Amino acid sequence: MHEARQLALTLPPHRNHGLFADHYLDHVLPARVEWARLAEEAAPVLEAVRAIFAAFVPSTDEAQTEQDLVRPVLDVLGHTYEVQGRLRVPGRIHKPDYVFYRDTEAKNALKNATLDKTLPAQGGLAVGDAKYWGRSLDTAQGGTGEDNRNPAFQIYWYVLHSGVEWGILTNGKLWRLVHRDTADRLDVYYEVDLQELVEDGDVARFLYFYAFFRRAAFDPGPLGLAELLRASTDYAHAVSDSLKAQVYDALRHIAQGFLDYTPNGLQPAPETLRDIYDNALILLYRLIFILYAEARELLPVRES
């Protein structure tokens, strides 16, 4: 039991599924000055969200979860939103649970309007959908994986037809962020377990919720979502290019090592070189796997 608790403490405060670069989130972002400054702003928000959770009684009633938990959290985050806005989709009208606006003026200007892909030009920032407490965000109830009974597909559908860049999906416990360029893949998103972060009480970990879901995150700026996504993508590309060069270099050294080790008695014949290449790849991938597991503290390196 003690080992299980220790492992849980090492897990990141987010469940990023390919939307951002993990190493950027875990190591580069916390080193930024703007990120450190945001902690002071986040501290009272953490306390406010903690009070909301303390008063909340989990329910399988969707409306109750929204009323008692989701909307109070959105309010603390500073959002301006319309509930059940009318969105035009092919052949019908859908009603996302939330349409997030730049400000009250933009919201009021579209009161009772039927929304479409011109929404961003009129002050729309994002769309959102909320489910009852603990509801799976990835499985349909009584349908296939790709219809509006699947929450992940539903938020993609709303993002697609509203024209906004971001979508928020939540069941109260889990809060998920999707981007219009990858929302169609359903398994690409950024997610946090808000209940865990609140119970943990660590502002540094809570920042991984606050920084990504607060109202200001949808504005341009050093910690705006658009900038974070761009910086993360640039970082991932740079790391990928660097790693590619290092992998080729490492593969060359490993292959040469098979030849240079005299007891192997190998000669650089074409068939032998093919075998060396195959086995060098096997060795390299095993090393990468082990080093990755150690870096994520999935192996008992500290104990042994």
Tab-separated table of C-alpha atoms in Angstrom:
chain	number	residue	atom	x	y	z
A	1	MET	CA	0.000	0.000	0.000
A	2	HIS	CA	2.853	2.359	0.833
A	3	GLU	CA	4.463	1.764	-2.593
A	4	ALA	CA	1.148	2.448	-4.374
A	5	ARG	CA	0.803	5.789	-2.593
A	6	GLN	CA	4.377	6.747	-3.449
A	7	LEU	CA	3.795	5.956	-7.142
A	8	ALA	CA	0.596	8.034	-7.196
A	9	LEU	CA	2.509	11.058	-5.898
A	10	THR	CA	4.836	10.954	-8.896
A	11	LEU	CA	2.048	11.074	-11.455
A	12	PRO	CA	1.665	14.400	-13.286
A	13	PRO	CA	-1.234	16.684	-12.328
A	14	HIS	CA	-2.662	16.375	-15.834
A	15	ARG	CA	-3.728	13.611	-18.195
A	16	ASN	CA	-2.494	15.051	-21.440
A	17	HIS	CA	-3.413	12.912	-24.453
A	18	GLY	CA	-1.264	14.277	-27.245
A	19	LEU	CA	-2.649	17.823	-27.315
A	20	PHE	CA	0.476	19.335	-25.777
A	21	ALA	CA	4.010	17.972	-25.374
A	22	ASP	CA	4.280	16.245	-21.985
A	23	HIS	CA	7.868	17.330	-21.381
A	24	TYR	CA	6.924	20.906	-22.161
A	25	LEU	CA	4.080	20.756	-19.618
A	26	ASP	CA	6.099	19.032	-16.913
A	27	HIS	CA	9.476	20.747	-17.193
A	28	VAL	CA	9.570	23.766	-19.510
A	29	LEU	CA	6.323	25.465	-18.507
A	30	PRO	CA	6.952	25.431	-14.708
A	31	ALA	CA	10.297	27.165	-15.291
A	32	ARG	CA	8.666	30.175	-16.962
A	33	VAL	CA	8.424	33.383	-14.927
A	34	GLU	CA	4.793	33.927	-15.923
A	35	TRP	CA	3.869	30.488	-14.613
A	36	ALA	CA	5.427	31.161	-11.214
A	37	ARG	CA	3.613	34.492	-10.960
A	38	LEU	CA	0.290	32.835	-11.738
A	39	ALA	CA	0.503	30.745	-8.552
A	40	GLU	CA	-0.326	33.762	-6.376
A	41	GLU	CA	-3.446	34.422	-8.445
A	42	ALA	CA	-4.446	30.756	-8.358
A	43	ALA	CA	-4.239	30.311	-4.570
A	44	PRO	CA	-7.572	31.997	-3.660
A	45	VAL	CA	-9.246	30.268	-6.612
A	46	LEU	CA	-8.133	26.914	-5.219
A	47	GLU	CA	-9.735	27.769	-1.882
A	48	ALA	CA	-12.944	28.862	-3.594
A	49	VAL	CA	-13.126	25.664	-5.644
A	50	ARG	CA	-12.389	23.638	-2.513
A	51	ALA	CA	-15.423	25.231	-0.840
A	52	ILE	CA	-17.591	24.400	-3.870
A	53	PHE	CA	-16.523	20.757	-3.721
A	54	ALA	CA	-17.073	20.621	0.044
A	55	ALA	CA	-20.701	21.685	-0.431
A	56	PHE	CA	-21.323	19.421	-3.428
A	57	VAL	CA	-23.121	16.093	-3.067
A	58	PRO	CA	-22.277	13.838	-6.067
A	59	SER	CA	-25.315	13.108	-8.176
A	60	THR	CA	-26.191	11.205	-11.317
A	61	ASP	CA	-28.548	14.053	-12.187
A	62	GLU	CA	-26.905	16.154	-14.886
A	63	ALA	CA	-28.777	19.363	-14.101
A	64	GLN	CA	-27.883	19.091	-10.433
A	65	THR	CA	-24.193	18.546	-11.196
A	66	GLU	CA	-24.225	21.629	-13.399
A	67	GLN	CA	-26.100	23.794	-10.920
A	68	ASP	CA	-24.154	22.808	-7.819
A	69	LEU	CA	-20.671	22.289	-9.229
A	70	VAL	CA	-19.949	23.119	-12.864
A	71	ARG	CA	-21.416	26.615	-13.035
A	72	PRO	CA	-19.992	27.756	-9.676
A	73	VAL	CA	-16.537	26.619	-10.845
A	74	LEU	CA	-16.946	28.436	-14.168
A	75	ASP	CA	-17.983	31.568	-12.274
A	76	VAL	CA	-14.904	31.407	-10.042
A	77	LEU	CA	-12.774	31.054	-13.194
A	78	GLY	CA	-14.235	34.331	-14.449
A	79	HIS	CA	-16.160	33.052	-17.468
A	80	THR	CA	-19.002	34.778	-19.280
A	81	TYR	CA	-21.269	32.135	-20.777
A	82	GLU	CA	-24.689	31.433	-22.226
A	83	VAL	CA	-26.517	28.272	-21.192
A	84	GLN	CA	-28.122	26.133	-23.909
A	85	GLY	CA	-27.320	28.439	-26.816
A	86	ARG	CA	-28.847	27.502	-30.167
A	87	LEU	CA	-26.244	26.146	-32.621
A	88	ARG	CA	-26.978	25.409	-36.253
A	89	VAL	CA	-25.684	22.018	-37.427
A	90	PRO	CA	-26.507	20.238	-40.694
A	91	GLY	CA	-30.258	19.655	-40.813
A	92	ARG	CA	-31.105	20.723	-37.265
A	93	ILE	CA	-30.422	22.871	-34.214
A	94	HIS	CA	-28.310	21.623	-31.293
A	95	LYS	CA	-27.900	23.221	-27.896
A	96	PRO	CA	-24.434	23.064	-26.316
A	97	ASP	CA	-24.651	23.345	-22.557
A	98	TYR	CA	-22.346	26.385	-22.635
A	99	VAL	CA	-21.204	28.980	-25.108
A	100	PHE	CA	-18.324	31.040	-23.732
A	101	TYR	CA	-18.001	34.690	-24.708
A	102	ARG	CA	-15.344	37.381	-24.635
A	103	ASP	CA	-17.533	39.555	-22.418
A	104	THR	CA	-21.105	40.331	-21.408
A	105	GLU	CA	-21.567	42.697	-24.338
A	106	ALA	CA	-20.782	39.950	-26.858
A	107	LYS	CA	-23.055	37.534	-25.021
A	108	ASN	CA	-25.991	39.952	-24.975
A	109	ALA	CA	-25.529	40.822	-28.649
A	110	LEU	CA	-26.236	37.194	-29.565
A	111	LYS	CA	-29.075	36.631	-27.119
A	112	ASN	CA	-31.728	34.411	-28.773
A	113	ALA	CA	-29.657	34.188	-31.975
A	114	THR	CA	-29.007	30.926	-33.806
A	115	LEU	CA	-25.241	30.483	-33.745
A	116	ASP	CA	-23.033	29.216	-36.563
A	117	LYS	CA	-19.397	29.297	-37.663
A	118	THR	CA	-19.351	33.082	-37.473
A	119	LEU	CA	-19.408	32.825	-33.672
A	120	PRO	CA	-15.667	33.609	-33.170
A	121	ALA	CA	-16.011	36.840	-35.138
A	122	GLN	CA	-18.838	37.855	-32.814
A	123	GLY	CA	-16.954	37.296	-29.570
A	124	GLY	CA	-17.402	33.570	-29.031
A	125	LEU	CA	-14.396	31.897	-27.405
A	126	ALA	CA	-15.368	28.282	-26.813
A	127	VAL	CA	-18.217	25.830	-26.392
A	128	GLY	CA	-18.742	23.467	-23.503
A	129	ASP	CA	-20.726	20.458	-22.452
A	130	ALA	CA	-21.313	19.020	-18.993
A	131	LYS	CA	-22.357	15.546	-17.891
A	132	TYR	CA	-23.415	14.159	-14.557
A	133	TRP	CA	-20.807	13.427	-11.908
A	134	GLY	CA	-18.420	10.654	-12.912
A	135	ARG	CA	-20.050	9.977	-16.299
A	136	SER	CA	-17.595	8.489	-18.801
A	137	LEU	CA	-16.499	11.079	-21.322
A	138	ASP	CA	-15.465	8.518	-23.929
A	139	THR	CA	-18.301	6.020	-24.229
A	140	ALA	CA	-21.775	6.297	-25.667
A	141	GLN	CA	-24.867	5.297	-23.789
A	142	GLY	CA	-26.987	3.145	-26.030
A	143	GLY	CA	-25.204	4.184	-29.234
A	144	THR	CA	-22.027	3.872	-31.222
A	145	GLY	CA	-18.781	5.658	-30.523
A	146	GLU	CA	-19.457	8.353	-33.103
A	147	ASP	CA	-22.773	9.973	-32.369
A	148	ASN	CA	-24.074	12.559	-29.954
A	149	ARG	CA	-24.483	10.000	-27.202
A	150	ASN	CA	-20.690	9.917	-26.919
A	151	PRO	CA	-19.559	13.038	-25.010
A	152	ALA	CA	-16.181	13.147	-26.795
A	153	PHE	CA	-17.906	13.149	-30.177
A	154	GLN	CA	-20.485	15.626	-28.961
A	155	ILE	CA	-17.952	18.282	-27.986
A	156	TYR	CA	-16.132	17.748	-31.292
A	157	TRP	CA	-19.426	18.289	-33.123
A	158	TYR	CA	-20.055	21.548	-31.275
A	159	VAL	CA	-16.525	22.830	-31.916
A	160	LEU	CA	-16.772	21.908	-35.600
A	161	HIS	CA	-20.026	23.753	-36.256
A	162	SER	CA	-19.464	26.752	-34.010
A	163	GLY	CA	-16.108	27.609	-35.556
A	164	VAL	CA	-14.504	28.263	-32.172
A	165	GLU	CA	-11.002	27.063	-31.407
A	166	TRP	CA	-11.636	25.339	-28.069
A	167	GLY	CA	-14.102	23.030	-26.395
A	168	ILE	CA	-14.529	22.200	-22.702
A	169	LEU	CA	-16.015	18.892	-21.629
A	170	THR	CA	-16.587	17.921	-18.005
A	171	ASN	CA	-18.387	15.541	-15.685
A	172	GLY	CA	-17.555	17.702	-12.689
A	173	LYS	CA	-14.657	15.513	-11.652
A	174	LEU	CA	-12.756	15.435	-14.945
A	175	TRP	CA	-12.262	18.611	-16.970
A	176	ARG	CA	-11.178	18.180	-20.574
A	177	LEU	CA	-9.945	20.649	-23.170
A	178	VAL	CA	-10.066	19.916	-26.919
A	179	HIS	CA	-8.789	21.911	-29.889
A	180	ARG	CA	-10.604	22.232	-33.195
A	181	ASP	CA	-7.631	20.944	-35.237
A	182	THR	CA	-7.553	17.586	-33.426
A	183	ALA	CA	-10.998	17.269	-31.783
A	184	ASP	CA	-12.177	14.922	-34.539
A	185	ARG	CA	-9.711	12.279	-33.340
A	186	LEU	CA	-11.600	12.101	-30.001
A	187	ASP	CA	-8.527	10.759	-28.179
A	188	VAL	CA	-6.482	13.961	-28.415
A	189	TYR	CA	-7.167	16.236	-25.464
A	190	TYR	CA	-5.835	17.811	-22.275
A	191	GLU	CA	-7.531	16.686	-19.060
A	192	VAL	CA	-7.245	17.116	-15.319
A	193	ASP	CA	-8.934	15.409	-12.393
A	194	LEU	CA	-10.184	18.468	-10.535
A	195	GLN	CA	-11.292	16.479	-7.511
A	196	GLU	CA	-7.772	15.073	-7.083
A	197	LEU	CA	-6.179	18.505	-7.440
A	198	VAL	CA	-8.548	20.042	-4.901
A	199	GLU	CA	-8.013	17.245	-2.394
A	200	ASP	CA	-4.250	17.475	-2.907
A	201	GLY	CA	-4.345	21.175	-2.095
A	202	ASP	CA	-1.032	21.973	-3.803
A	203	VAL	CA	-1.247	25.279	-5.686
A	204	ALA	CA	1.607	24.240	-7.986
A	205	ARG	CA	-0.418	21.232	-9.137
A	206	PHE	CA	-3.713	23.166	-9.190
A	207	LEU	CA	-2.115	25.522	-11.724
A	208	TYR	CA	-2.528	22.767	-14.318
A	209	PHE	CA	-6.270	23.300	-14.001
A	210	TYR	CA	-6.406	27.024	-13.382
A	211	ALA	CA	-3.979	28.087	-16.118
A	212	PHE	CA	-5.781	26.084	-18.813
A	213	PHE	CA	-9.437	26.654	-17.898
A	214	ARG	CA	-9.580	30.219	-16.525
A	215	ARG	CA	-11.188	32.966	-18.599
A	216	ALA	CA	-7.857	34.653	-19.383
A	217	ALA	CA	-6.527	31.437	-20.934
A	218	PHE	CA	-8.689	32.123	-23.987
A	219	ASP	CA	-7.091	35.526	-24.598
A	220	PRO	CA	-3.821	36.176	-26.458
A	221	GLY	CA	-0.812	36.317	-24.162
A	222	PRO	CA	2.205	34.416	-22.828
A	223	LEU	CA	-0.004	31.900	-21.005
A	224	GLY	CA	-2.921	31.985	-23.426
A	225	LEU	CA	-3.970	28.607	-24.779
A	226	ALA	CA	-3.061	29.510	-28.351
A	227	GLU	CA	0.434	30.541	-27.292
A	228	LEU	CA	0.876	27.478	-25.079
A	229	LEU	CA	-0.144	25.193	-27.929
A	230	ARG	CA	2.216	26.941	-30.349
A	231	ALA	CA	5.137	26.889	-27.902
A	232	SER	CA	4.483	23.260	-27.040
A	233	THR	CA	4.342	22.258	-30.719
A	234	ASP	CA	7.537	24.162	-31.529
A	235	TYR	CA	9.269	22.549	-28.570
A	236	ALA	CA	8.114	19.061	-29.589
A	237	HIS	CA	9.358	19.573	-33.159
A	238	ALA	CA	12.742	20.771	-31.933
A	239	VAL	CA	13.062	17.845	-29.542
A	240	SER	CA	11.963	15.425	-32.251
A	241	ASP	CA	14.588	16.704	-34.680
A	242	SER	CA	17.259	16.549	-31.984
A	243	LEU	CA	16.264	13.055	-30.886
A	244	LYS	CA	16.179	11.838	-34.471
A	245	ALA	CA	19.792	12.919	-34.958
A	246	GLN	CA	20.803	11.384	-31.626
A	247	VAL	CA	19.048	8.086	-32.413
A	248	TYR	CA	20.848	7.779	-35.746
A	249	ASP	CA	24.127	8.548	-34.024
A	250	ALA	CA	23.457	6.045	-31.246
A	251	LEU	CA	22.457	3.376	-33.765
A	252	ARG	CA	25.713	3.901	-35.646
A	253	HIS	CA	27.786	3.501	-32.471
A	254	ILE	CA	25.910	0.378	-31.375
A	255	ALA	CA	26.281	-1.251	-34.798
A	256	GLN	CA	29.969	-0.374	-34.898
A	257	GLY	CA	30.339	-1.851	-31.440
A	258	PHE	CA	29.105	-5.250	-32.659
A	259	LEU	CA	31.830	-5.176	-35.316
A	260	ASP	CA	34.589	-3.800	-33.110
A	261	TYR	CA	34.087	-6.321	-30.305
A	262	THR	CA	36.726	-8.890	-31.305
A	263	PRO	CA	35.155	-11.966	-29.598
A	264	ASN	CA	32.123	-11.568	-31.932
A	265	GLY	CA	34.347	-12.422	-34.895
A	266	LEU	CA	32.107	-10.499	-37.298
A	267	GLN	CA	33.047	-9.361	-40.784
A	268	PRO	CA	31.251	-6.502	-42.612
A	269	ALA	CA	29.586	-8.721	-45.203
A	270	PRO	CA	26.179	-7.491	-46.493
A	271	GLU	CA	24.182	-10.260	-44.750
A	272	THR	CA	26.089	-9.722	-41.497
A	273	LEU	CA	25.534	-5.969	-41.663
A	274	ARG	CA	21.779	-6.513	-42.041
A	275	ASP	CA	21.780	-8.730	-38.941
A	276	ILE	CA	23.841	-6.167	-37.042
A	277	TYR	CA	21.424	-3.417	-38.029
A	278	ASP	CA	18.383	-5.425	-36.870
A	279	ASN	CA	19.955	-6.312	-33.539
A	280	ALA	CA	21.278	-2.795	-32.990
A	281	LEU	CA	17.713	-1.516	-33.383
A	282	ILE	CA	16.440	-4.071	-30.862
A	283	LEU	CA	19.065	-3.054	-28.330
A	284	LEU	CA	18.459	0.661	-28.880
A	285	TYR	CA	14.699	0.377	-28.466
A	286	ARG	CA	15.137	-1.642	-25.276
A	287	LEU	CA	17.446	1.023	-23.885
A	288	ILE	CA	14.989	3.781	-24.798
A	289	PHE	CA	12.125	1.866	-23.164
A	290	ILE	CA	14.064	1.364	-19.939
A	291	LEU	CA	15.293	4.956	-19.799
A	292	TYR	CA	11.778	6.279	-20.434
A	293	ALA	CA	10.366	4.079	-17.668
A	294	GLU	CA	13.068	5.275	-15.290
A	295	ALA	CA	12.446	8.921	-16.186
A	296	ARG	CA	8.735	8.490	-15.421
A	297	GLU	CA	9.685	6.690	-12.175
A	298	LEU	CA	7.823	3.571	-13.286
A	299	LEU	CA	10.775	1.444	-12.184
A	300	PRO	CA	12.076	1.315	-8.562
A	301	VAL	CA	15.246	3.264	-9.376
A	302	ARG	CA	15.347	5.110	-6.058
A	303	GLU	CA	14.888	1.913	-4.033
A	304	SER	CA	17.414	-0.111	-6.040
